[in-house]
Coordinates of C-alpha atoms and ligand atoms in Angstrom, one line a residue:
M1 CA 0.1 0.0 0.0
I2 CA 1.2 3.2 -0.6
E3 CA 1.6 5.6 2.4
A4 CA 4.1 8.6 1.2
I5 CA 4.8 10.7 -1.9
V6 CA 7.9 12.4 -1.8
L7 CA 7.4 15.4 -4.4
D8 CA 10.1 17.7 -5.6
W9 CA 8.9 21.2 -6.0
A10 CA 10.5 22.9 -9.4
G11 CA 9.0 21.4 -12.4
T12 CA 7.6 18.6 -11.3
T13 CA 4.9 20.3 -8.7
V14 CA 4.8 24.0 -9.5
D15 CA 7.2 26.2 -11.6
Y16 CA 6.2 24.1 -14.8
G17 CA 9.0 24.0 -17.2
S18 CA 11.3 24.2 -14.3
R19 CA 12.1 28.3 -15.3
A20 CA 12.7 30.0 -11.8
P21 CA 16.0 28.6 -11.6
I22 CA 16.6 28.4 -15.0
I23 CA 16.0 32.0 -15.1
A24 CA 17.9 32.7 -11.9
F25 CA 21.0 31.5 -12.7
K26 CA 21.1 32.7 -16.3
N27 CA 20.4 36.1 -14.2
A28 CA 23.1 35.1 -11.1
F29 CA 26.0 34.4 -13.8
A30 CA 25.1 37.0 -16.5
H31 CA 25.3 39.8 -13.6
F32 CA 29.2 38.8 -13.6
G33 CA 29.0 39.1 -17.6
I34 CA 28.9 35.5 -17.8
G35 CA 26.2 33.8 -20.9
L36 CA 25.2 30.7 -20.0
S37 CA 22.9 28.6 -22.3
E38 CA 19.5 27.0 -21.1
E39 CA 21.2 24.0 -21.9
T40 CA 24.3 24.2 -19.8
I41 CA 21.6 24.8 -16.8
R42 CA 19.5 22.1 -17.2
Q43 CA 22.4 19.5 -17.5
D44 CA 22.4 20.1 -13.7
V45 CA 19.0 20.7 -12.2
G46 CA 17.9 19.0 -9.1
L47 CA 21.1 19.0 -7.4
D48 CA 21.2 21.4 -4.3
K49 CA 22.1 25.1 -5.5
L50 CA 25.9 25.5 -4.4
T51 CA 26.5 22.1 -5.7
H52 CA 25.0 23.1 -9.2
V53 CA 27.0 26.8 -9.5
R54 CA 30.4 24.9 -8.7
K55 CA 29.9 22.0 -11.5
I56 CA 28.8 25.0 -14.0
L57 CA 32.6 27.0 -12.9
Q58 CA 34.0 23.8 -13.6
I59 CA 33.1 23.9 -17.1
P60 CA 36.4 25.1 -19.1
E61 CA 34.8 27.9 -21.0
I62 CA 32.9 29.4 -18.2
A63 CA 36.2 29.5 -15.5
N64 CA 37.9 30.9 -18.6
S65 CA 35.1 33.2 -18.9
W66 CA 35.2 34.1 -15.3
E67 CA 38.8 34.9 -15.2
T68 CA 38.3 37.4 -18.4
R69 CA 35.6 39.0 -16.8
Q70 CA 36.1 39.1 -13.3
P71 CA 40.0 39.4 -13.3
T72 CA 40.1 40.5 -9.7
I73 CA 38.1 38.0 -8.0
P74 CA 40.2 34.7 -7.8
L75 CA 38.1 31.5 -9.2
T76 CA 38.5 30.1 -5.6
K77 CA 35.6 32.4 -4.5
A78 CA 33.3 32.8 -7.8
T79 CA 31.4 29.6 -6.4
A80 CA 30.5 31.6 -3.2
E81 CA 29.8 35.0 -5.6
I82 CA 27.6 33.3 -8.1
Y83 CA 25.9 31.3 -5.6
A84 CA 25.4 35.0 -3.1
Q85 CA 23.7 36.4 -6.4
F86 CA 21.6 33.4 -7.2
Q87 CA 19.9 33.6 -4.2
I88 CA 19.1 37.3 -5.0
E89 CA 17.7 36.3 -8.9
I90 CA 15.5 33.3 -7.3
N91 CA 13.1 36.0 -5.1
K92 CA 12.7 38.0 -8.0
V93 CA 11.2 35.2 -9.6
L94 CA 9.7 33.4 -6.7
A95 CA 6.1 34.1 -7.1
E96 CA 5.9 32.2 -10.4
T97 CA 8.3 29.2 -8.9
A98 CA 5.5 28.9 -6.8
Q99 CA 2.6 28.2 -9.0
L100 CA 1.3 24.8 -9.1
K101 CA 1.0 22.8 -11.6
P102 CA -1.8 21.4 -13.2
G103 CA -3.1 18.0 -12.3
M104 CA -1.7 19.0 -8.4
T105 CA -4.8 19.8 -7.1
D106 CA -6.5 16.2 -7.8
L107 CA -3.4 15.1 -6.9
I108 CA -4.0 16.7 -3.1
K109 CA -7.3 15.8 -2.9
F110 CA -6.7 11.9 -3.7
A111 CA -4.0 11.9 -1.1
N112 CA -6.3 13.3 1.3
T113 CA -8.8 11.5 1.1
H114 CA -6.8 8.2 0.9
H115 CA -4.7 9.2 3.9
I116 CA -1.3 9.2 1.9
Q117 CA 1.4 11.9 3.6
L118 CA 3.0 14.1 1.2
A119 CA 6.5 14.8 1.9
T120 CA 9.1 16.7 0.0
T121 CA 12.7 17.2 -0.7
T122 CA 14.6 19.8 -2.9
G123 CA 17.8 21.5 -4.5
Y124 CA 16.9 24.9 -3.0
T125 CA 17.8 26.3 0.8
Q126 CA 15.5 26.7 3.5
V127 CA 16.0 30.3 2.9
M128 CA 14.2 29.9 -0.2
L129 CA 11.8 27.1 0.5
N130 CA 10.5 29.2 3.2
Q131 CA 9.3 31.4 0.8
I132 CA 7.7 29.3 -1.6
L133 CA 6.1 27.2 1.1
P134 CA 2.9 30.2 2.0
L135 CA 2.6 30.5 -1.7
A136 CA 1.8 27.1 -2.1
A137 CA 0.1 26.2 0.7
Q138 CA -2.2 29.7 -0.7
Q139 CA -2.9 27.2 -3.4
G140 CA -3.9 24.8 -0.7
Y141 CA -0.4 22.8 -1.7
T142 CA 0.8 22.1 2.8
P143 CA 3.2 19.2 2.1
T144 CA 3.8 17.6 5.5
Y145 CA 7.7 17.9 6.0
N146 CA 9.9 19.4 3.7
I147 CA 13.4 18.4 3.7
T148 CA 16.6 20.0 2.0
S149 CA 20.2 19.3 2.1
E150 CA 20.5 21.4 5.3
Q151 CA 18.8 18.7 7.0
T152 CA 21.3 16.2 5.8
N153 CA 24.6 16.9 6.9
H154 CA 24.3 18.6 3.1
V155 CA 24.1 15.7 1.6
G156 CA 21.6 16.3 -1.3
R157 CA 20.8 14.7 -4.6
P158 CA 21.4 11.8 -6.0
K159 CA 21.5 10.9 -2.4
P160 CA 18.7 9.0 -0.7
D161 CA 19.7 10.5 2.5
M162 CA 16.6 13.5 1.9
V163 CA 14.0 10.9 1.2
A164 CA 15.1 8.3 4.2
L165 CA 14.6 11.8 6.8
A166 CA 11.3 12.1 5.3
M167 CA 10.4 8.4 5.8
Q168 CA 11.3 8.4 8.8
K169 CA 9.6 11.8 9.7
M170 CA 6.6 10.1 8.8
H171 CA 7.2 6.8 10.5
I172 CA 7.7 4.8 7.4
S173 CA 10.3 2.2 7.6
D174 CA 9.7 0.2 4.4
P175 CA 10.5 2.4 1.1
S176 CA 7.9 0.3 -1.5
H177 CA 5.4 2.1 0.0
V178 CA 6.6 5.0 -0.5
I179 CA 6.5 7.4 -4.5
K180 CA 9.3 9.3 -5.2
V181 CA 8.7 12.3 -8.1
G182 CA 10.7 14.4 -9.9
D183 CA 11.5 15.5 -12.9
T184 CA 15.1 15.3 -13.2
V185 CA 17.4 12.6 -13.2
N186 CA 18.1 13.7 -10.1
D187 CA 15.4 13.0 -9.1
I188 CA 14.9 9.9 -10.1
L189 CA 18.5 8.9 -8.7
E190 CA 17.5 9.9 -5.3
G191 CA 14.4 7.6 -5.5
K192 CA 16.4 4.1 -6.7
N193 CA 18.6 5.2 -4.2
A194 CA 16.3 5.0 -1.6
G195 CA 14.3 2.1 -2.6
T196 CA 11.3 3.6 -3.3
I197 CA 9.0 4.0 -6.6
S198 CA 11.1 6.0 -8.5
I199 CA 8.3 7.9 -11.3
G200 CA 9.4 10.8 -13.2
V201 CA 7.0 13.5 -14.8
V202 CA 7.5 14.7 -17.8
D203 CA 5.3 17.8 -19.1
G204 CA 6.0 20.7 -17.5
G205 CA 9.5 19.3 -16.4
N206 CA 13.1 20.5 -17.0
L207 CA 13.9 18.1 -19.6
I208 CA 10.9 20.0 -21.5
G209 CA 11.7 23.2 -20.1
L210 CA 9.5 25.1 -22.1
P211 CA 7.0 27.7 -20.3
K212 CA 3.3 26.3 -20.5
Q213 CA 2.0 29.0 -23.1
A214 CA 4.5 26.9 -25.5
F215 CA 3.7 23.5 -25.0
D216 CA 0.7 24.3 -25.1
Q217 CA 1.0 26.2 -29.1
L218 CA 2.6 22.9 -30.1
N219 CA 1.3 20.4 -32.5
I220 CA 0.4 16.6 -30.5
E221 CA 3.7 15.4 -32.5
Q222 CA 5.6 18.2 -31.6
R223 CA 4.4 17.8 -27.7
D224 CA 4.8 13.8 -28.2
R225 CA 8.4 13.8 -29.6
Y226 CA 9.2 16.7 -26.6
R227 CA 7.6 14.0 -24.2
A228 CA 9.3 11.1 -26.0
K229 CA 12.7 12.3 -25.3
A230 CA 12.3 13.4 -22.0
A231 CA 11.1 9.9 -20.8
A232 CA 13.5 8.0 -22.3
I233 CA 16.2 10.3 -20.1
L234 CA 14.4 9.2 -17.2
K235 CA 13.5 5.7 -17.9
E236 CA 17.5 5.3 -18.9
A237 CA 18.1 7.2 -15.1
G238 CA 15.7 4.1 -14.4
A239 CA 12.4 5.7 -13.5
D240 CA 9.9 2.9 -12.4
E241 CA 7.2 4.6 -14.3
I242 CA 7.0 7.7 -16.1
I243 CA 4.0 10.1 -16.4
N244 CA 2.8 13.4 -18.4
N245 CA -0.1 15.1 -16.0
I246 CA 1.3 14.5 -12.0
A247 CA -2.3 14.0 -11.7
D248 CA -2.0 10.8 -13.6
L249 CA -0.2 9.1 -9.9
I250 CA -3.8 8.9 -9.0
P251 CA -4.2 5.9 -11.1
L252 CA -0.9 4.4 -10.7
I253 CA -1.1 4.1 -7.5
E254 CA -4.5 2.6 -7.1
S255 CA -3.0 0.1 -9.5
I256 CA 0.3 -0.2 -7.1
D257 CA -2.3 -0.9 -4.2
D258 CA -4.5 -3.5 -6.0
Q259 CA -1.2 -5.2 -6.9
Q260 CA 0.1 -5.4 -3.4
H261 CA -2.6 -6.1 -2.0
E262 CA -3.6 -9.1 -4.3
M263 CA -0.6 -11.3 -2.7
P264 CA -0.6 -10.8 0.9
L265 CA 2.1 -13.0 2.4
L266 CA 0.2 -15.7 5.5
L267 CA 1.7 -15.8 8.5
T268 CA -0.3 -18.1 9.8
P269 CA 0.4 -22.2 10.4
G270 CA -1.4 -22.9 7.4
P271 CA -3.0 -22.2 4.8
L272 CA 0.3 -20.6 4.8
T273 CA 2.1 -19.0 1.5
T274 CA 3.3 -21.5 -0.9
S275 CA 5.5 -20.5 -3.8
F276 CA 4.6 -19.3 -7.1
T277 CA 5.5 -22.6 -8.8
V278 CA 3.1 -24.6 -6.2
K279 CA 0.3 -22.5 -6.9
E280 CA 1.3 -23.0 -10.7
T281 CA 0.7 -26.4 -11.1
M282 CA -2.7 -25.8 -9.9
L283 CA -3.5 -24.3 -13.4
V284 CA -4.4 -28.1 -14.9
D285 CA -7.0 -30.4 -14.9
H286 CA -6.2 -34.2 -13.8
G287 CA -8.4 -37.2 -14.0
T288 CA -8.0 -39.7 -10.6
W289 CA -8.2 -42.8 -12.9
D290 CA -5.1 -41.9 -14.8
D291 CA -1.9 -43.6 -14.3
D292 CA 0.1 -40.6 -14.3
Y293 CA -1.9 -39.2 -11.4
K294 CA -1.8 -42.4 -9.9
E295 CA 1.7 -42.7 -9.7
L296 CA 2.0 -39.6 -8.7
T297 CA 0.4 -40.7 -5.7
Q298 CA 2.3 -43.6 -4.9
W299 CA 5.3 -41.6 -5.2
V300 CA 4.1 -38.8 -3.2
R301 CA 3.6 -41.5 -0.5
R302 CA 6.8 -43.5 -0.7
E303 CA 8.4 -39.5 -0.7
L304 CA 6.6 -38.8 3.2
V305 CA 7.7 -42.1 4.5
T306 CA 11.4 -41.0 3.5
L307 CA 11.0 -37.8 4.9
G308 CA 10.6 -38.9 8.1
H309 CA 13.3 -41.1 8.1
A310 CA 11.8 -44.7 7.9
S311 CA 11.6 -47.2 5.1
N312 CA 9.0 -48.6 2.7
E313 CA 9.2 -51.6 4.4
E314 CA 8.3 -50.4 7.5
Y315 CA 6.4 -47.6 7.2
T316 CA 3.2 -46.2 4.5
A317 CA 2.1 -42.9 4.3
V318 CA -1.8 -43.5 4.0
L319 CA -3.7 -39.6 2.4
M320 CA -6.9 -39.4 3.7
Q321 CA -9.0 -36.5 2.0
G322 CA -9.8 -32.7 3.9
S323 CA -8.1 -31.1 6.4
G324 CA -5.6 -32.5 9.1
S325 CA -8.2 -33.2 11.8
F326 CA -10.0 -35.7 9.1
G327 CA -6.6 -37.3 9.4
V328 CA -6.5 -37.3 13.2
E329 CA -9.9 -38.2 13.4
A330 CA -9.6 -40.9 11.1
A331 CA -6.5 -42.6 12.8
I332 CA -8.7 -42.3 16.2
G333 CA -11.4 -43.9 14.8
T334 CA -9.7 -46.7 13.2
A335 CA -6.1 -47.2 15.6
I336 CA -8.6 -48.1 18.6
P337 CA -10.1 -51.2 19.0
K338 CA -14.1 -50.8 19.5
R339 CA -13.2 -53.3 22.3
D340 CA -11.0 -53.5 24.9
A341 CA -9.0 -50.4 25.0
T342 CA -8.7 -47.3 26.2
L343 CA -7.1 -44.5 24.8
L344 CA -5.3 -42.0 26.9
I345 CA -4.7 -38.3 25.9
A346 CA -2.4 -35.3 26.7
A347 CA -3.6 -32.0 26.0
N348 CA -1.5 -28.7 26.5
G349 CA -3.7 -27.0 23.9
A350 CA -7.1 -26.6 21.5
Y351 CA -5.6 -29.7 19.3
G352 CA -5.2 -31.7 22.1
E353 CA -8.6 -30.5 23.3
R354 CA -9.6 -31.3 19.9
M355 CA -8.2 -35.3 19.9
I356 CA -10.3 -35.5 23.4
E357 CA -13.3 -33.5 21.4
I358 CA -12.6 -36.8 18.6
A359 CA -12.9 -39.2 21.2
D360 CA -16.0 -38.2 22.8
Y361 CA -17.8 -38.0 19.4
L362 CA -17.0 -41.5 18.0
A363 CA -17.5 -42.9 22.4
I364 CA -14.0 -44.1 22.3
P365 CA -13.2 -44.8 26.4
H366 CA -10.6 -42.1 27.0
V367 CA -8.2 -40.8 30.0
D368 CA -7.3 -37.2 30.1
L369 CA -4.1 -35.7 30.9
H370 CA -4.4 -31.7 31.0
V371 CA -1.3 -29.8 31.2
P372 CA -1.6 -26.3 31.5
E373 CA -1.0 -24.6 28.0
D374 CA 1.7 -22.7 28.7
Q375 CA 3.9 -25.7 29.5
A376 CA 5.7 -28.9 27.3
V377 CA 3.7 -32.3 28.2
T378 CA 6.6 -34.1 30.0
L379 CA 7.5 -38.2 30.1
G380 CA 6.8 -37.8 33.6
A381 CA 3.4 -36.5 33.9
V382 CA 2.7 -39.5 31.5
E383 CA 3.7 -42.1 33.0
K384 CA 2.2 -41.1 36.1
A385 CA -1.0 -40.9 34.2
L386 CA 0.0 -44.5 33.0
T387 CA 0.1 -46.3 36.8
A388 CA -3.2 -44.4 37.1
H389 CA -4.8 -45.9 34.5
P390 CA -3.3 -49.5 33.9
E391 CA -6.4 -49.7 31.2
V392 CA -4.8 -47.6 28.4
T393 CA -3.7 -49.4 25.8
H394 CA -3.1 -46.2 23.3
F395 CA -1.8 -42.7 23.6
A396 CA -2.0 -39.6 21.6
M397 CA -0.3 -36.6 21.9
V398 CA 0.6 -33.2 19.7
H399 CA 3.7 -32.6 19.1
C400 CA 3.7 -28.4 17.8
E401 CA 0.9 -27.4 19.9
T402 CA 0.0 -24.9 17.2
T403 CA -2.2 -23.0 20.2
T404 CA 0.7 -21.4 21.5
G405 CA 3.9 -22.8 19.5
I406 CA 5.3 -25.2 22.5
L407 CA 6.9 -28.2 20.9
N408 CA 6.1 -30.9 22.6
P409 CA 9.4 -34.2 23.5
I410 CA 7.8 -36.8 21.5
E411 CA 11.4 -38.2 21.3
T412 CA 11.5 -39.0 25.0
I413 CA 7.9 -39.7 25.7
I414 CA 6.8 -41.9 22.9
P415 CA 9.6 -44.8 22.4
A416 CA 9.0 -45.1 26.6
L417 CA 5.7 -45.9 25.4
T418 CA 6.2 -47.8 23.0
D419 CA 8.6 -50.2 24.7
N420 CA 5.4 -50.3 26.9
G421 CA 3.5 -52.1 24.5
I422 CA 1.0 -49.0 23.9
I423 CA 0.3 -47.9 20.7
T424 CA 1.0 -44.2 19.8
L425 CA -0.4 -41.1 17.6
V426 CA 0.9 -38.4 17.6
D427 CA -0.3 -35.1 15.6
A428 CA 2.6 -33.7 13.7
M429 CA 0.4 -31.4 11.8
S430 CA 2.4 -28.2 12.5
S431 CA 5.7 -29.8 12.4
F432 CA 6.4 -32.0 10.1
G433 CA 8.6 -31.2 6.8
G434 CA 9.8 -28.2 9.5
V435 CA 11.5 -30.1 12.2
P436 CA 13.1 -33.2 11.5
I437 CA 11.4 -35.9 12.8
D438 CA 13.1 -39.7 12.7
L439 CA 10.0 -42.5 12.7
A440 CA 12.7 -45.4 12.6
Q441 CA 13.8 -43.7 16.2
L442 CA 10.6 -42.8 17.5
Q443 CA 8.5 -46.0 16.6
V444 CA 5.4 -43.8 16.3
D445 CA 2.5 -46.3 15.0
Y446 CA 0.8 -43.1 13.5
L447 CA 2.3 -39.6 12.9
I448 CA -0.6 -37.4 11.1
T449 CA 0.3 -33.9 8.9
S450 CA -1.8 -32.5 6.1
S451 CA -1.0 -30.6 2.8
N452 CA -0.9 -27.3 4.1
K453 CA 1.8 -27.2 6.8
C454 CA 5.4 -27.2 6.5
V455 CA 5.5 -29.3 3.3
Q456 CA 4.4 -25.8 2.1
G457 CA 1.4 -27.2 -0.1
V458 CA -2.4 -26.1 -0.3
P459 CA -4.5 -27.1 2.1
G460 CA -7.1 -30.6 0.7
F461 CA -5.2 -33.9 2.2
S462 CA -4.4 -34.8 5.5
V463 CA -1.5 -37.3 6.1
V464 CA -0.8 -40.2 8.7
L465 CA 2.1 -42.1 8.5
A466 CA 1.1 -45.4 10.1
K467 CA 3.4 -48.1 11.2
K468 CA 2.3 -51.2 8.8
N469 CA 2.0 -53.9 11.3
T470 CA 0.2 -51.7 13.3
L471 CA -2.6 -50.4 10.4
Q472 CA -2.9 -53.9 8.9
A473 CA -3.9 -55.3 12.5
T474 CA -7.1 -52.7 12.4
K475 CA -9.3 -54.0 9.5
D476 CA -13.4 -53.4 10.8
N477 CA -11.8 -50.7 13.7
A478 CA -13.8 -48.1 11.7
R479 CA -16.2 -45.4 13.4
S480 CA -16.5 -44.1 9.5
L481 CA -17.0 -45.3 6.2
A482 CA -15.6 -42.1 4.4
L483 CA -12.6 -42.0 7.5
D484 CA -11.6 -45.8 7.7
L485 CA -8.0 -45.2 8.0
Y486 CA -7.6 -48.9 6.9
A487 CA -10.0 -49.2 4.0
Q488 CA -7.5 -46.2 2.4
Y489 CA -4.7 -47.9 2.9
Q490 CA -6.0 -51.1 1.2
T491 CA -7.5 -49.2 -1.8
F492 CA -4.3 -47.5 -2.3
E493 CA -2.4 -50.9 -2.0
E494 CA -4.5 -53.0 -4.3
H495 CA -5.5 -50.5 -7.1
D496 CA -1.5 -48.7 -7.3
G497 CA -2.3 -45.3 -6.1
K498 CA -6.2 -45.3 -6.6
W499 CA -7.7 -43.1 -4.2
R500 CA -11.2 -44.8 -2.3
F501 CA -12.9 -41.4 -3.4
T502 CA -12.9 -38.7 -5.0
S503 CA -9.4 -36.9 -4.5
P504 CA -8.5 -33.2 -4.1
T505 CA -6.1 -34.1 -7.9
H506 CA -4.9 -29.7 -8.2
V507 CA -3.7 -30.4 -4.7
V508 CA -1.5 -33.4 -5.3
Y509 CA -0.1 -32.0 -8.2
A510 CA 0.8 -28.6 -5.4
F511 CA 1.7 -31.4 -2.6
A512 CA 4.5 -33.2 -5.0
E513 CA 5.8 -30.0 -6.0
A514 CA 6.1 -28.7 -2.7
L515 CA 7.9 -32.0 -2.2
R516 CA 10.3 -31.7 -5.2
E517 CA 10.7 -27.6 -3.7
L518 CA 11.8 -29.0 -0.1
E519 CA 14.2 -31.4 -1.6
Q520 CA 15.3 -28.2 -3.4
E521 CA 15.8 -26.1 -0.3
G522 CA 17.8 -28.7 1.2
G523 CA 15.3 -31.2 2.7
V524 CA 14.0 -30.5 6.5
T525 CA 17.3 -29.3 7.8
A526 CA 17.9 -26.8 5.7
R527 CA 14.1 -25.7 6.3
T528 CA 13.9 -26.5 9.7
H529 CA 17.5 -24.0 9.6
R530 CA 15.4 -21.5 7.6
Y531 CA 12.1 -21.4 9.9
Q532 CA 14.4 -21.2 13.3
A533 CA 16.2 -18.2 11.7
N534 CA 12.7 -16.8 11.1
E535 CA 11.8 -17.8 14.6
T536 CA 14.5 -16.2 16.2
L537 CA 14.5 -12.6 14.3
L538 CA 10.7 -12.8 15.2
R539 CA 11.0 -13.2 18.4
E540 CA 13.9 -11.2 19.1
G541 CA 12.5 -8.5 17.8
M542 CA 9.3 -8.2 19.1
Q543 CA 11.0 -8.6 22.4
D544 CA 12.9 -5.4 21.2
L545 CA 9.7 -3.2 20.8
G546 CA 8.7 -4.5 24.0
Y547 CA 6.6 -7.2 23.1
E548 CA 6.4 -10.5 25.3
L549 CA 5.9 -14.1 24.9
V550 CA 3.5 -16.4 26.2
I551 CA 6.2 -19.6 26.7
D552 CA 9.1 -20.0 27.7
E553 CA 11.8 -20.3 25.3
T554 CA 13.3 -23.6 26.0
V555 CA 9.9 -25.0 24.2
Q556 CA 9.2 -22.4 22.0
S557 CA 8.8 -24.3 18.3
P558 CA 10.4 -22.7 14.9
I559 CA 7.0 -23.0 13.9
I560 CA 4.8 -20.3 15.3
T561 CA 5.2 -17.7 18.2
S562 CA 2.5 -16.3 20.7
F563 CA 3.3 -12.9 21.5
K564 CA 0.4 -10.9 24.6
Y565 CA -0.9 -8.2 23.8
P566 CA 1.2 -5.0 24.8
T567 CA -1.6 -3.0 26.3
V568 CA -4.7 -3.7 28.4
D569 CA -6.9 -2.0 25.5
F570 CA -4.6 -3.2 22.4
N571 CA -6.9 -3.9 19.8
F572 CA -6.5 -6.8 18.1
Q573 CA -8.4 -6.3 14.9
A574 CA -7.4 -2.7 14.1
F575 CA -3.8 -4.4 14.5
Y576 CA -4.7 -7.0 12.0
E577 CA -5.9 -4.8 9.4
Y578 CA -2.9 -2.5 9.9
L579 CA -0.6 -5.1 9.0
K580 CA -3.3 -6.8 6.4
N581 CA -3.3 -3.7 4.4
R582 CA 0.9 -4.0 4.2
G583 CA 0.0 -7.6 3.1
F584 CA 0.9 -9.7 6.0
I585 CA -2.1 -12.2 7.6
I586 CA -1.4 -12.3 11.6
Y587 CA -3.4 -15.1 13.9
P588 CA -5.1 -14.4 16.6
G589 CA -4.4 -15.8 19.6
K590 CA -5.8 -18.8 21.0
V591 CA -4.5 -19.6 24.7
S592 CA -7.0 -18.7 27.5
K593 CA -5.9 -17.2 30.4
C594 CA -4.0 -14.4 29.0
D595 CA -4.7 -12.5 25.4
S596 CA -2.2 -12.8 23.1
F597 CA -1.6 -13.2 19.2
R598 CA 0.4 -15.7 17.1
I599 CA 2.4 -14.8 14.3
G600 CA 3.6 -17.7 12.3
N601 CA 6.8 -18.5 11.0
I602 CA 6.3 -21.1 8.5
G603 CA 5.6 -21.4 4.5
E604 CA 7.6 -19.7 1.8
V605 CA 8.9 -16.8 3.8
S606 CA 12.2 -15.4 4.3
A607 CA 13.9 -13.1 7.2
D608 CA 13.3 -10.4 5.3
D609 CA 9.7 -10.8 5.0
I610 CA 10.2 -10.5 8.8
N611 CA 12.5 -7.7 8.7
R612 CA 9.5 -6.1 6.9
L613 CA 7.2 -7.2 9.7
L614 CA 9.0 -6.2 12.7
N615 CA 9.6 -2.4 10.9
L616 CA 5.6 -1.7 10.0
I617 CA 4.8 -3.1 13.8
K618 CA 7.6 -0.9 15.0
T619 CA 6.0 1.9 13.3
Y620 CA 2.7 0.4 14.4
T621 CA 3.8 0.5 18.3
K622 CA 5.7 4.1 18.1
K623 CA 2.9 5.4 16.2
E624 CA -0.4 4.2 17.1
L625 CA -0.2 2.9 20.4
Q626 CA 1.9 5.6 21.5
L627 CA 4.4 3.4 23.3
S628 CA 8.5 3.4 23.3
V629 CA 10.7 1.9 21.6
N630 CA 14.3 1.3 21.2
D631 CA 15.2 2.3 17.9
Ligands
PLP1 C1 -3.4 -27.5 11.5 C2 -3.4 -28.1 13.0 C3 -4.3 -29.1 13.2 C4 -5.3 -29.6 11.4 O1 -6.7 -28.6 11.8 P1 -7.2 -28.3 10.6 O2 -7.7 -27.3 10.9 O3 -8.4 -29.3 10.4 O4 -6.7 -28.1 9.3 C5 -4.5 -30.3 13.7 N1 -3.7 -30.3 15.1 C6 -2.6 -29.2 15.1 C7 -1.6 -28.9 15.8 C8 -2.8 -28.4 13.8 O5 -1.8 -27.4 13.8

């Protein structure tokens, strides 16, 4: 979203044809008997005026001319002399200088109604600018911040310092949300160097240089020739767009806003941001009976087992239509025999609670181990529950409890239970693919994930990685026809990858591409590394801004991070909207004991994205919440 426009003065917003500085330069040099062509002057317009005088004096003919005309004043003093005269001359033409160019009134109105801030940078000095400002104000033009190079230690264009200072004053950190507009090469370079969208304006600009009347009198072809020439020079300097009239910025901003709106980054733990190439695979339709599709399904199933560090002899991957919960329900509903079985469920968040609800729905006898939601499940607590309930035959827990971001220690809990002959189920929905999981070592019986979490596919099916021996003994256990994991497995095996009921074909293709991209990234190790880097950056950055964590760092997963509301009257919805309008979708909190929100670290998200987010949150915290923030 465009938050601000940084505008140049002469030739861009006022002073059609950028006449005033030209006339003033001409007269200042003429005062000392030196004739200057307009072309000579125009070459360096946009620089601060002192530098500009110095540059002109470096031209050998001009230097010679000075020495003949002013034999009593050494060349080394010439810059100061001419510059002093320039200040006198520019004052004489100031009234014309401040005349708003056509289109400005529309642009100002648009900016006001769209809450777009206006600021200016200029080659004029503060003294000169101070004379222009009231004249501009009389015409309805009052930019919030007006920067001259005196405010940036005399570092002017084409350096980005003046734009950077304007942005700082406006509390804008992301230069892609800023447009810099100007009519000279130095303007374009300034915008590019500041990282903003840099736009060149042609009509009434320095590169055409004609007064309005003269330009209007040209025929269309002549005008277009002038425009094309000026546009080519600004393009060559790197302009992102060229406009004729300053009011042409309006449709341009609208279309930039649309583009930036189109692709928000999902900082949510699934669905999450997928790569363009993953999305692209879904542009083709596929039949479910097709051999290629069945082969692809088989390949996906084998790859998933490999991703879990297991052999395809010992483990199998059963895909199940629907969201992640369908996989959890299918696994629970199929794994537990209809008689003489009790399920122990450890819950420290909403997803553990959901398993309890599933057991209730399916009328499965269960014992619940409730652990506070800001604490991890421990082997000690599970063993204690087992001692108290010797009837337990099955055990279920969540790996990454996405409610808070806690990573429960399955690697200590699951093997201990397996050793005791207990059949285990792990909801590893939001961790598989993003955190290393070694099935062979865990010896877990069922591990559930879905297409739209760390493998970075789109929503549509869940995955149950099951120990073959265990699954093969579950015939007739299922409480549901569609969610019969055993029958689903049998169909895949007996029909070479044919799904039992209609399958999400597009999603499977996208998932296969996501698996290939996971491999290209360097596998789960590399992905964990990236997520971990995102998480650390986010957590530490937020703590720097004064945000407090909900859970202890020692149990924090690299998947998602929960933060407490910064103030008691914090308006999450407003915060959410602010970030959404700037391209980031975050997640509300889910813990009951304190008000919180969550930010996911997974998906096609880089450190750069996290840094952009942190900058936005910093601005919001300072400006909207009025909280003091470390700089
Ligand atoms: C995402 C998720 C699920 C599944 O939720 P659905 O909305 O059914 O996809 C289950 N458990 C955990 C831990 C999750 O993160």
